[in-house]
Amino acid sequence: MAVDVLTLSIVVAIYLLLIVGIGYYGYKKTKVAEDYMVAGRNTHPVVIALSYGATFISTSAIVGFGGVAANLGMGLIWLTVLNIGVGIFIAFVFFGKKIRETGKRLSAYTFPDLMGKCYNSPFLQYISGIIIILSMPIYTAAILIGGARFIEVTLSIPYETALLGFALIVGAYVVFGGLIAVMHTDALQGAIMLIGMTALLLLTYIHLGGVVAANTALTNMAHLVPEGLAAAGHTGWTSMPTFGSPIWMTLITTMVLGVGIGVLAQPQLIVRFMTAKDDKSLHRATLIGGPFILMMTGVAFTVGALTNVYFYQQSGQIAVTAAGGNIDSIIPLFITQSMPDVFVIIFMLTLLCAAMSTLSSLYHTMGTALACDVWGRGRECALSLTANKRGIMIMMVISILVAFLLPGSIIARATVIFMGLCASAFLPAFVNGITSKSPCVIGAKASLLAGAFVWFIWTVFVHAAESSVLGLSQFIFGVPSILSQPWSACNPLVIALPVSLIVMVLFQIRHNRRMA
């Protein structure tokens, strides 16, 4: 579908002017390191909520996980339940206040800095920073790919041009405006995302004849599930896969648990709590964050599954077949083929907002981890505005290079990989650090290293989705995975996080007995 170039140009120009204006506002408000790195610790609750939600919900949720829902079905909506229950309620109500208070008391500026100061351990700060700068570029690259793919399809411009332009525009306001610019642009982008996703849900059901007709049609398509997916446990797009089957393991352990739990240990989200003025701000933000996440993820997963109805009615093909086997292309293709021109423009902005809001936060987190926690750790340059700007630019370039190297259908997979690693390595030690009166530093080190190590081993040698691609298991043992189904479909998080937790608890119990 052709898009009115003049209308699109005007809308994009207005949007970019607003982004530039907010970026300039952030630049003028940024005077010291506290402004650049934690937004002056005085952010409005609405800005916190929308920034948190917009950072959390990216092209990964809309394009990547929407494509997964088109392939595996509406069972993915259980992730929405966990996103709200864990990512909003537990994160804000139980963890947010502790993070805000501890961060302010210890004058922490980044997530690794908070980890290090909770345990008075430079090692924990350093290793946390290392994990971020080594793993976050993969997630960042996936966000870049999601945004660039939609720009490519919508504007019919080369993918490489779309990716580079997208990356550089976001990088500009992050470098100059710091976290103040990032969070306030996030808030604007979050509001646009809410409008776009609401319209997407309504237009999709209208186009497919209403809620009952669309859902019934999707249910009646169960016999069209490809033989390979059916053999792996797929029972239809409106029902859960067979319990314990490979697809059930993928859906529950990788998608639902991997992201639903992994969100608690996301460095770029944890910093949002450190920007709040007081606990009251976090309480107010919770009331906004819950409905926002519901609309973002719930709509993406519902519409993703329903694209099967549309493509079958139009071409007699299910969604993944119509998209040429690339699940990352399903949502962009559905939008451009089925929606009115004006909505294509609105949704392009929605997707750009989703990608830019997450991308800007990842740039900021990676860059400050490099400059403050790794390169500048223990030195005066750690809090230098110039050093942190350079760190952001370096990590931006690395992420662009990674984006060009990653294969197709990678958006959701890269998200799960990053969130699973963060939860496995950071979560037990981090929670213990902000809640314990006398946290055990040896236990934190052991927990972090054990979680990361087990996650790595399971990823490389067992979890077939990654081990078969990496090829190390095949090279050493002659098989793509050293364990058979269902274990080869079990996400590394499900194994590594309990190991990390047990290690932390055992060391902390021993530490408490010694201190008694």
Short mmCIF file of C-alpha atoms in Angstrom, two decimals, residues 19-480:
data_model
loop_
_atom_site.label_atom_id
_atom_site.label_comp_id
_atom_site.label_asym_id
_atom_site.label_seq_id
_atom_site.Cartn_x
_atom_site.Cartn_y
_atom_site.Cartn_z
CA ILE A 19 11.93 15.18 19.91
CA VAL A 20 14.59 17.78 19.13
CA GLY A 21 12.85 20.27 21.40
CA ILE A 22 12.71 17.83 24.29
CA GLY A 23 16.32 16.85 23.65
CA TYR A 24 17.30 20.51 23.87
CA TYR A 25 15.30 20.82 27.09
CA GLY A 26 17.28 17.91 28.53
CA TYR A 27 20.53 19.50 27.36
CA LYS A 28 19.72 22.82 29.10
CA LYS A 29 18.61 21.09 32.30
CA THR A 30 21.72 18.90 32.50
CA LYS A 31 24.39 20.58 34.59
CA VAL A 32 26.04 17.82 36.62
CA ALA A 33 26.47 14.04 36.55
CA GLU A 34 23.35 13.49 38.68
CA ASP A 35 21.27 15.22 36.00
CA TYR A 36 22.85 13.30 33.13
CA MET A 37 22.70 9.87 34.75
CA VAL A 38 19.64 9.83 37.06
CA ALA A 39 17.64 12.86 35.80
CA GLY A 40 18.32 14.86 38.96
CA ARG A 41 16.33 12.37 41.11
CA ASN A 42 13.24 14.58 40.76
CA THR A 43 11.16 13.14 37.91
CA HIS A 44 7.38 13.53 37.71
CA PRO A 45 5.36 10.30 38.33
CA VAL A 46 3.70 10.43 34.89
CA VAL A 47 7.09 10.72 33.23
CA ILE A 48 8.43 7.81 35.32
CA ALA A 49 5.47 5.58 34.45
CA LEU A 50 5.44 6.33 30.72
CA SER A 51 9.23 6.19 30.49
CA TYR A 52 9.33 2.85 32.30
CA GLY A 53 6.56 1.41 30.14
CA ALA A 54 7.88 2.80 26.86
CA THR A 55 11.39 1.55 27.68
CA PHE A 56 10.02 -1.89 28.55
CA ILE A 57 7.78 -2.10 25.45
CA SER A 58 9.79 -1.86 22.30
CA THR A 59 9.66 -3.10 18.75
CA SER A 60 10.51 -6.41 20.39
CA ALA A 61 7.06 -6.59 21.99
CA ILE A 62 5.13 -5.17 19.04
CA VAL A 63 6.98 -6.62 16.05
CA GLY A 64 8.99 -9.50 17.50
CA PHE A 65 6.55 -10.93 20.03
CA GLY A 66 3.60 -9.98 17.81
CA GLY A 67 5.20 -12.23 15.21
CA VAL A 68 5.70 -14.97 17.79
CA ALA A 69 1.99 -14.74 18.68
CA ALA A 70 1.16 -15.07 14.97
CA ASN A 71 3.21 -18.26 14.93
CA LEU A 72 2.42 -19.80 18.33
CA GLY A 73 -0.93 -18.26 19.27
CA MET A 74 -2.66 -16.29 22.02
CA GLY A 75 -1.10 -18.33 24.81
CA LEU A 76 1.50 -15.57 24.82
CA ILE A 77 -1.04 -13.36 26.60
CA TRP A 78 0.11 -15.07 29.81
CA LEU A 79 3.19 -12.91 29.37
CA THR A 80 0.95 -9.84 29.65
CA VAL A 81 -0.32 -11.18 32.98
CA LEU A 82 3.25 -11.55 34.25
CA ASN A 83 4.29 -8.20 32.79
CA ILE A 84 1.65 -6.43 34.85
CA GLY A 85 1.92 -8.56 37.99
CA VAL A 86 5.71 -8.73 38.11
CA GLY A 87 6.97 -5.96 35.86
CA ILE A 88 4.65 -3.30 37.28
CA PHE A 89 3.07 -4.29 40.60
CA ILE A 90 5.96 -6.14 42.23
CA ALA A 91 8.61 -3.96 40.59
CA PHE A 92 7.06 -0.66 41.69
CA VAL A 93 5.40 -1.58 44.98
CA PHE A 94 8.05 -3.88 46.49
CA PHE A 95 11.32 -3.10 44.73
CA GLY A 96 10.89 0.47 43.52
CA LYS A 97 10.88 2.11 46.94
CA LYS A 98 13.92 0.15 48.10
CA ILE A 99 15.81 0.98 44.93
CA ARG A 100 14.98 4.68 45.18
CA GLU A 101 15.95 4.91 48.84
CA THR A 102 19.12 2.86 48.51
CA GLY A 103 20.24 4.65 45.36
CA LYS A 104 19.82 8.07 46.96
CA ARG A 105 21.45 7.04 50.26
CA LEU A 106 24.48 5.55 48.53
CA SER A 107 24.64 8.22 45.79
CA ALA A 108 24.49 5.53 43.11
CA TYR A 109 24.33 6.68 39.49
CA THR A 110 23.99 3.44 37.49
CA PHE A 111 22.81 -0.11 38.07
CA PRO A 112 26.39 -1.50 38.37
CA ASP A 113 27.25 1.40 40.67
CA LEU A 114 24.27 0.50 42.86
CA MET A 115 25.33 -3.16 42.94
CA GLY A 116 28.88 -2.23 43.88
CA LYS A 117 27.86 0.21 46.62
CA CYS A 118 25.25 -2.12 48.15
CA TYR A 119 28.03 -4.62 48.82
CA ASN A 120 30.94 -2.15 49.00
CA SER A 121 32.52 -4.19 46.20
CA PRO A 122 34.30 -2.65 43.19
CA PHE A 123 34.35 -6.15 41.67
CA LEU A 124 30.53 -6.34 41.56
CA GLN A 125 30.35 -2.92 39.92
CA TYR A 126 32.97 -3.90 37.37
CA ILE A 127 31.58 -7.34 36.47
CA SER A 128 28.00 -5.99 36.27
CA GLY A 129 29.22 -3.33 33.86
CA ILE A 130 31.08 -5.93 31.80
CA ILE A 131 27.97 -8.10 31.48
CA ILE A 132 25.97 -5.08 30.32
CA ILE A 133 28.42 -3.92 27.65
CA LEU A 134 28.89 -7.47 26.34
CA SER A 135 25.23 -8.55 26.22
CA MET A 136 23.14 -5.41 25.83
CA PRO A 137 24.33 -4.66 22.26
CA ILE A 138 22.50 -7.82 21.13
CA TYR A 139 19.22 -6.56 22.58
CA THR A 140 19.91 -3.05 21.28
CA ALA A 141 20.62 -4.43 17.80
CA ALA A 142 17.28 -6.28 17.86
CA ILE A 143 15.49 -3.00 18.63
CA LEU A 144 17.33 -1.33 15.75
CA ILE A 145 16.31 -4.15 13.42
CA GLY A 146 12.64 -3.92 14.43
CA GLY A 147 12.46 -0.19 13.77
CA ALA A 148 14.47 -0.37 10.55
CA ARG A 149 12.38 -3.24 9.13
CA PHE A 150 9.16 -1.28 9.49
CA ILE A 151 10.71 1.87 8.01
CA GLU A 152 11.99 -0.26 5.13
CA VAL A 153 8.55 -1.74 4.39
CA THR A 154 6.60 1.47 4.95
CA LEU A 155 8.82 3.95 3.12
CA SER A 156 10.36 1.54 0.60
CA ILE A 157 13.89 2.65 1.41
CA PRO A 158 16.95 0.40 1.75
CA TYR A 159 17.16 -1.44 5.05
CA GLU A 160 20.74 -0.30 5.66
CA THR A 161 19.77 3.35 5.21
CA ALA A 162 16.79 2.97 7.52
CA LEU A 163 18.90 1.34 10.24
CA LEU A 164 21.70 3.90 10.15
CA GLY A 165 19.40 6.91 10.07
CA PHE A 166 17.28 5.53 12.88
CA ALA A 167 20.30 4.77 15.07
CA LEU A 168 21.92 8.17 14.60
CA ILE A 169 18.77 10.23 15.24
CA VAL A 170 18.20 8.51 18.59
CA GLY A 171 21.87 8.68 19.50
CA ALA A 172 21.95 12.44 18.99
CA TYR A 173 19.45 13.37 21.69
CA VAL A 174 20.72 10.72 24.11
CA VAL A 175 24.31 11.96 23.88
CA PHE A 176 23.46 15.63 24.36
CA GLY A 177 20.42 15.48 26.64
CA GLY A 178 21.24 12.61 29.00
CA LEU A 179 18.58 10.83 31.03
CA ILE A 180 16.40 13.94 31.35
CA ALA A 181 15.99 14.01 27.57
CA VAL A 182 15.61 10.23 27.41
CA MET A 183 12.81 10.06 29.99
CA HIS A 184 10.85 13.03 28.70
CA THR A 185 11.01 11.83 25.10
CA ASP A 186 9.96 8.42 26.44
CA ALA A 187 6.87 10.03 27.97
CA LEU A 188 5.87 11.64 24.67
CA GLN A 189 6.57 8.41 22.80
CA GLY A 190 4.59 6.40 25.35
CA ALA A 191 1.53 8.60 24.85
CA ILE A 192 1.75 8.15 21.07
CA MET A 193 2.19 4.40 21.51
CA LEU A 194 -0.98 4.21 23.63
CA ILE A 195 -3.01 5.96 20.93
CA GLY A 196 -1.55 3.81 18.16
CA MET A 197 -2.06 0.47 19.87
CA THR A 198 -5.63 1.30 20.89
CA ALA A 199 -6.44 2.20 17.28
CA LEU A 200 -4.72 -1.00 16.05
CA LEU A 201 -6.88 -3.22 18.23
CA LEU A 202 -10.12 -1.49 17.20
CA LEU A 203 -9.30 -1.43 13.47
CA THR A 204 -8.19 -5.07 13.46
CA TYR A 205 -11.46 -6.29 14.96
CA ILE A 206 -13.49 -4.02 12.69
CA HIS A 207 -11.60 -5.31 9.65
CA LEU A 208 -12.18 -8.94 10.68
CA GLY A 209 -15.90 -8.54 11.44
CA GLY A 210 -15.86 -8.00 15.20
CA VAL A 211 -14.48 -9.68 18.30
CA VAL A 212 -16.62 -12.83 18.16
CA ALA A 213 -16.29 -13.35 14.41
CA ALA A 214 -12.51 -12.80 14.42
CA ASN A 215 -11.79 -15.03 17.42
CA THR A 216 -14.13 -17.75 16.14
CA ALA A 217 -12.44 -17.69 12.73
CA LEU A 218 -9.05 -18.02 14.38
CA THR A 219 -10.25 -20.94 16.52
CA ASN A 220 -11.59 -22.70 13.42
CA MET A 221 -8.18 -22.46 11.75
CA ALA A 222 -6.62 -25.02 14.11
CA HIS A 223 -6.51 -27.59 11.31
CA LEU A 224 -4.17 -25.28 9.36
CA VAL A 225 -1.36 -25.53 11.91
CA PRO A 226 1.70 -26.79 9.97
CA GLU A 227 2.57 -30.43 10.57
CA GLY A 228 5.92 -29.60 12.14
CA LEU A 229 4.34 -27.24 14.69
CA ALA A 230 1.49 -29.67 15.40
CA ALA A 231 3.98 -32.46 16.07
CA ALA A 232 5.79 -30.15 18.50
CA GLY A 233 2.60 -29.47 20.49
CA HIS A 234 0.82 -26.62 18.68
CA THR A 235 -2.95 -27.15 19.09
CA GLY A 236 -4.27 -23.94 17.51
CA TRP A 237 -3.93 -20.18 17.80
CA THR A 238 -6.54 -19.74 20.54
CA SER A 239 -5.48 -22.63 22.77
CA MET A 240 -2.41 -23.50 24.80
CA PRO A 241 0.12 -25.97 23.37
CA THR A 242 0.17 -29.52 24.71
CA PHE A 243 1.55 -29.47 28.26
CA GLY A 244 5.25 -30.32 28.37
CA SER A 245 5.64 -30.29 24.59
CA PRO A 246 8.56 -28.44 22.94
CA ILE A 247 6.31 -25.52 21.96
CA TRP A 248 4.82 -25.37 25.46
CA MET A 249 8.34 -25.28 26.89
CA THR A 250 9.30 -22.52 24.46
CA LEU A 251 6.17 -20.49 25.13
CA ILE A 252 6.25 -20.79 28.92
CA THR A 253 9.93 -21.04 29.86
CA THR A 254 11.36 -18.80 27.15
CA MET A 255 8.71 -16.22 26.38
CA VAL A 256 6.52 -15.98 29.48
CA LEU A 257 9.03 -16.67 32.26
CA GLY A 258 12.10 -15.43 30.41
CA VAL A 259 10.66 -11.96 29.88
CA GLY A 260 8.11 -11.89 32.71
CA ILE A 261 10.75 -12.51 35.39
CA GLY A 262 13.70 -11.07 33.51
CA VAL A 263 12.15 -7.59 33.63
CA LEU A 264 12.95 -7.31 37.36
CA ALA A 265 16.68 -7.28 36.65
CA GLN A 266 16.77 -4.92 33.68
CA PRO A 267 19.42 -2.24 34.35
CA GLN A 268 17.72 0.32 32.10
CA LEU A 269 14.44 -0.08 34.04
CA ILE A 270 15.95 -0.16 37.52
CA VAL A 271 17.50 3.27 36.94
CA ARG A 272 13.95 4.67 36.47
CA PHE A 273 13.22 4.07 40.15
CA MET A 274 16.38 5.98 41.08
CA THR A 275 14.97 9.09 39.37
CA ALA A 276 11.91 9.37 41.65
CA LYS A 277 11.71 12.15 44.21
CA ASP A 278 9.84 10.11 46.85
CA ASP A 279 7.77 6.96 47.42
CA LYS A 280 4.54 8.80 46.65
CA SER A 281 5.79 9.38 43.11
CA LEU A 282 6.26 5.65 42.63
CA HIS A 283 2.77 4.86 43.96
CA ARG A 284 1.22 7.28 41.48
CA ALA A 285 3.35 5.90 38.65
CA THR A 286 2.09 2.37 39.35
CA LEU A 287 -1.51 3.38 38.56
CA ILE A 288 -0.42 4.59 35.13
CA GLY A 289 2.07 1.83 34.33
CA GLY A 290 -0.35 -1.09 34.74
CA PRO A 291 -2.95 -0.03 32.12
CA PHE A 292 -0.16 1.08 29.79
CA ILE A 293 1.53 -2.34 29.81
CA LEU A 294 -1.87 -4.04 29.41
CA MET A 295 -2.59 -2.13 26.22
CA MET A 296 0.90 -2.46 24.79
CA THR A 297 1.50 -6.18 25.21
CA GLY A 298 -2.09 -7.39 25.22
CA VAL A 299 -2.84 -5.69 21.92
CA ALA A 300 0.39 -6.84 20.26
CA PHE A 301 -0.15 -10.49 21.21
CA THR A 302 -3.86 -10.47 20.29
CA VAL A 303 -3.42 -8.76 16.94
CA GLY A 304 -0.38 -10.92 16.19
CA ALA A 305 -2.44 -14.09 16.46
CA LEU A 306 -5.33 -12.58 14.49
CA THR A 307 -3.11 -11.79 11.50
CA ASN A 308 -3.58 -15.45 10.59
CA VAL A 309 -7.25 -14.77 9.94
CA TYR A 310 -6.49 -11.80 7.72
CA PHE A 311 -3.84 -13.50 5.59
CA TYR A 312 -5.92 -16.67 5.24
CA GLN A 313 -8.91 -14.67 4.06
CA GLN A 314 -6.77 -12.71 1.61
CA SER A 315 -4.43 -15.36 0.22
CA GLY A 316 -5.30 -18.71 1.76
CA GLN A 317 -2.04 -18.68 3.74
CA ILE A 318 -1.29 -18.47 7.43
CA ALA A 319 0.69 -15.44 8.59
CA VAL A 320 4.17 -16.93 8.76
CA THR A 321 3.85 -18.33 5.22
CA ALA A 322 2.57 -15.02 3.86
CA ALA A 323 5.59 -13.29 5.44
CA GLY A 324 8.03 -15.65 3.73
CA GLY A 325 8.92 -17.45 6.96
CA ASN A 326 10.27 -14.35 8.74
CA ILE A 327 8.10 -13.77 11.81
CA ASP A 328 9.61 -10.29 12.27
CA SER A 329 7.91 -9.24 9.00
CA ILE A 330 4.38 -10.36 9.92
CA ILE A 331 3.19 -7.26 11.81
CA PRO A 332 4.71 -4.72 9.35
CA LEU A 333 3.22 -6.66 6.43
CA PHE A 334 -0.21 -6.86 8.09
CA ILE A 335 -0.24 -3.12 8.80
CA THR A 336 0.84 -2.03 5.34
CA GLN A 337 -1.59 -4.37 3.56
CA SER A 338 -4.71 -4.14 5.72
CA MET A 339 -4.85 -0.69 7.28
CA PRO A 340 -5.87 2.73 5.86
CA ASP A 341 -3.07 5.05 4.77
CA VAL A 342 -3.56 7.36 7.71
CA PHE A 343 -3.18 4.50 10.17
CA VAL A 344 -0.03 3.27 8.47
CA ILE A 345 1.43 6.67 9.30
CA ILE A 346 0.13 6.56 12.87
CA PHE A 347 1.44 3.07 13.40
CA MET A 348 4.78 3.94 11.89
CA LEU A 349 5.05 6.65 14.53
CA THR A 350 3.92 4.15 17.18
CA LEU A 351 6.61 1.72 16.15
CA LEU A 352 9.23 4.44 15.91
CA CYS A 353 8.25 5.61 19.39
CA ALA A 354 8.48 2.07 20.76
CA ALA A 355 11.88 1.55 19.22
CA MET A 356 13.26 5.00 20.05
CA SER A 357 12.13 4.93 23.67
CA THR A 358 13.80 1.59 24.34
CA LEU A 359 16.81 2.30 22.15
CA SER A 360 17.56 5.61 23.86
CA SER A 361 17.50 3.94 27.28
CA LEU A 362 19.77 1.12 26.12
CA TYR A 363 22.24 3.59 24.61
CA HIS A 364 22.31 5.51 27.88
CA THR A 365 22.68 2.38 30.02
CA MET A 366 25.46 0.87 27.91
CA GLY A 367 27.36 4.11 27.56
CA THR A 368 27.31 4.96 31.25
CA ALA A 369 28.25 1.37 32.14
CA LEU A 370 31.29 1.67 29.88
CA ALA A 371 32.36 5.13 31.04
CA CYS A 372 31.34 5.07 34.70
CA ASP A 373 31.54 1.43 35.74
CA VAL A 374 34.23 -0.18 33.59
CA TRP A 375 36.61 2.30 31.99
CA GLY A 376 36.30 5.05 34.60
CA ARG A 377 35.64 2.93 37.67
CA GLY A 378 37.41 4.41 40.68
CA ARG A 379 38.64 7.41 38.70
CA GLU A 380 37.51 11.01 38.43
CA CYS A 381 36.39 10.57 34.82
CA ALA A 382 33.67 8.12 35.95
CA LEU A 383 31.24 11.03 36.45
CA SER A 384 32.56 13.19 33.62
CA LEU A 385 29.82 14.28 31.22
CA THR A 386 32.29 14.16 28.33
CA ALA A 387 33.42 10.63 29.19
CA ASN A 388 29.86 9.34 29.45
CA LYS A 389 28.89 10.96 26.14
CA ARG A 390 31.84 9.25 24.49
CA GLY A 391 30.83 5.96 26.10
CA ILE A 392 27.34 6.25 24.60
CA MET A 393 28.75 6.97 21.14
CA ILE A 394 31.10 3.96 21.32
CA MET A 395 28.33 1.57 22.36
CA MET A 396 26.02 3.00 19.68
CA VAL A 397 28.55 2.15 16.98
CA ILE A 398 29.02 -1.37 18.37
CA SER A 399 25.24 -1.94 18.42
CA ILE A 400 24.90 -0.84 14.80
CA LEU A 401 27.60 -3.29 13.75
CA VAL A 402 25.89 -6.11 15.68
CA ALA A 403 22.56 -5.26 14.01
CA PHE A 404 24.09 -5.81 10.59
CA LEU A 405 25.42 -9.21 11.69
CA LEU A 406 22.29 -10.67 13.31
CA PRO A 407 20.07 -13.05 11.26
CA GLY A 408 16.34 -12.67 10.54
CA SER A 409 13.54 -13.55 13.01
CA ILE A 410 15.85 -12.50 15.84
CA ILE A 411 13.94 -9.70 17.61
CA ALA A 412 12.02 -11.73 20.19
CA ARG A 413 14.89 -14.22 20.58
CA ALA A 414 17.44 -11.48 21.34
CA THR A 415 15.10 -9.95 23.92
CA VAL A 416 14.71 -13.26 25.72
CA ILE A 417 18.45 -13.90 25.65
CA PHE A 418 19.28 -10.57 27.25
CA MET A 419 16.51 -10.62 29.85
CA GLY A 420 17.30 -14.23 30.79
CA LEU A 421 20.98 -13.47 31.32
CA CYS A 422 20.23 -10.38 33.42
CA ALA A 423 17.81 -12.27 35.66
CA SER A 424 20.13 -15.26 36.06
CA ALA A 425 23.19 -13.18 36.87
CA PHE A 426 21.81 -10.13 38.69
CA LEU A 427 18.42 -10.77 40.27
CA PRO A 428 19.22 -12.75 43.49
CA ALA A 429 22.27 -10.65 44.37
CA PHE A 430 20.49 -7.40 43.52
CA VAL A 431 17.38 -8.16 45.57
CA ASN A 432 19.50 -9.28 48.50
CA GLY A 433 21.64 -6.15 48.23
CA ILE A 434 18.73 -3.71 48.54
CA THR A 435 16.80 -5.66 51.19
CA SER A 436 19.40 -7.17 53.53
CA LYS A 437 20.82 -5.12 56.42
CA SER A 438 24.14 -6.96 56.09
CA PRO A 439 24.39 -8.40 52.56
CA CYS A 440 27.01 -11.07 51.99
CA VAL A 441 29.48 -9.85 49.37
CA ILE A 442 31.03 -13.30 48.79
CA GLY A 443 27.56 -14.72 48.24
CA ALA A 444 26.72 -11.96 45.78
CA LYS A 445 29.86 -12.61 43.77
CA ALA A 446 29.27 -16.37 43.79
CA SER A 447 25.59 -15.95 42.88
CA LEU A 448 26.31 -13.61 39.97
CA LEU A 449 29.07 -15.77 38.55
CA ALA A 450 27.17 -19.03 39.07
CA GLY A 451 24.02 -17.67 37.42
CA ALA A 452 25.92 -16.28 34.45
CA PHE A 453 28.01 -19.45 34.06
CA VAL A 454 25.05 -21.87 34.18
CA TRP A 455 23.09 -19.64 31.82
CA PHE A 456 26.01 -19.62 29.37
CA ILE A 457 26.55 -23.39 29.50
CA TRP A 458 22.84 -24.15 29.02
CA THR A 459 22.64 -21.64 26.16
CA VAL A 460 25.68 -23.00 24.33
CA PHE A 461 25.19 -26.73 24.85
CA VAL A 462 21.53 -27.43 25.69
CA HIS A 463 18.96 -24.86 24.56
CA ALA A 464 18.56 -25.87 20.94
CA ALA A 465 17.33 -22.47 19.76
CA GLU A 466 20.80 -21.07 20.48
CA SER A 467 23.08 -24.11 20.67
CA SER A 468 22.15 -25.29 17.18
CA VAL A 469 23.04 -21.86 15.77
CA LEU A 470 26.26 -21.40 17.75
CA GLY A 471 27.47 -24.86 16.68
CA LEU A 472 29.85 -25.45 19.59
CA SER A 473 27.86 -28.42 20.87
CA GLN A 474 27.84 -29.91 17.38
CA PHE A 475 31.59 -29.37 17.05
CA ILE A 476 32.50 -30.92 20.43
CA PHE A 477 29.81 -33.55 20.96
CA GLY A 478 28.47 -34.13 17.46
CA VAL A 479 24.90 -33.09 18.33
CA PRO A 480 23.17 -29.68 18.27
#
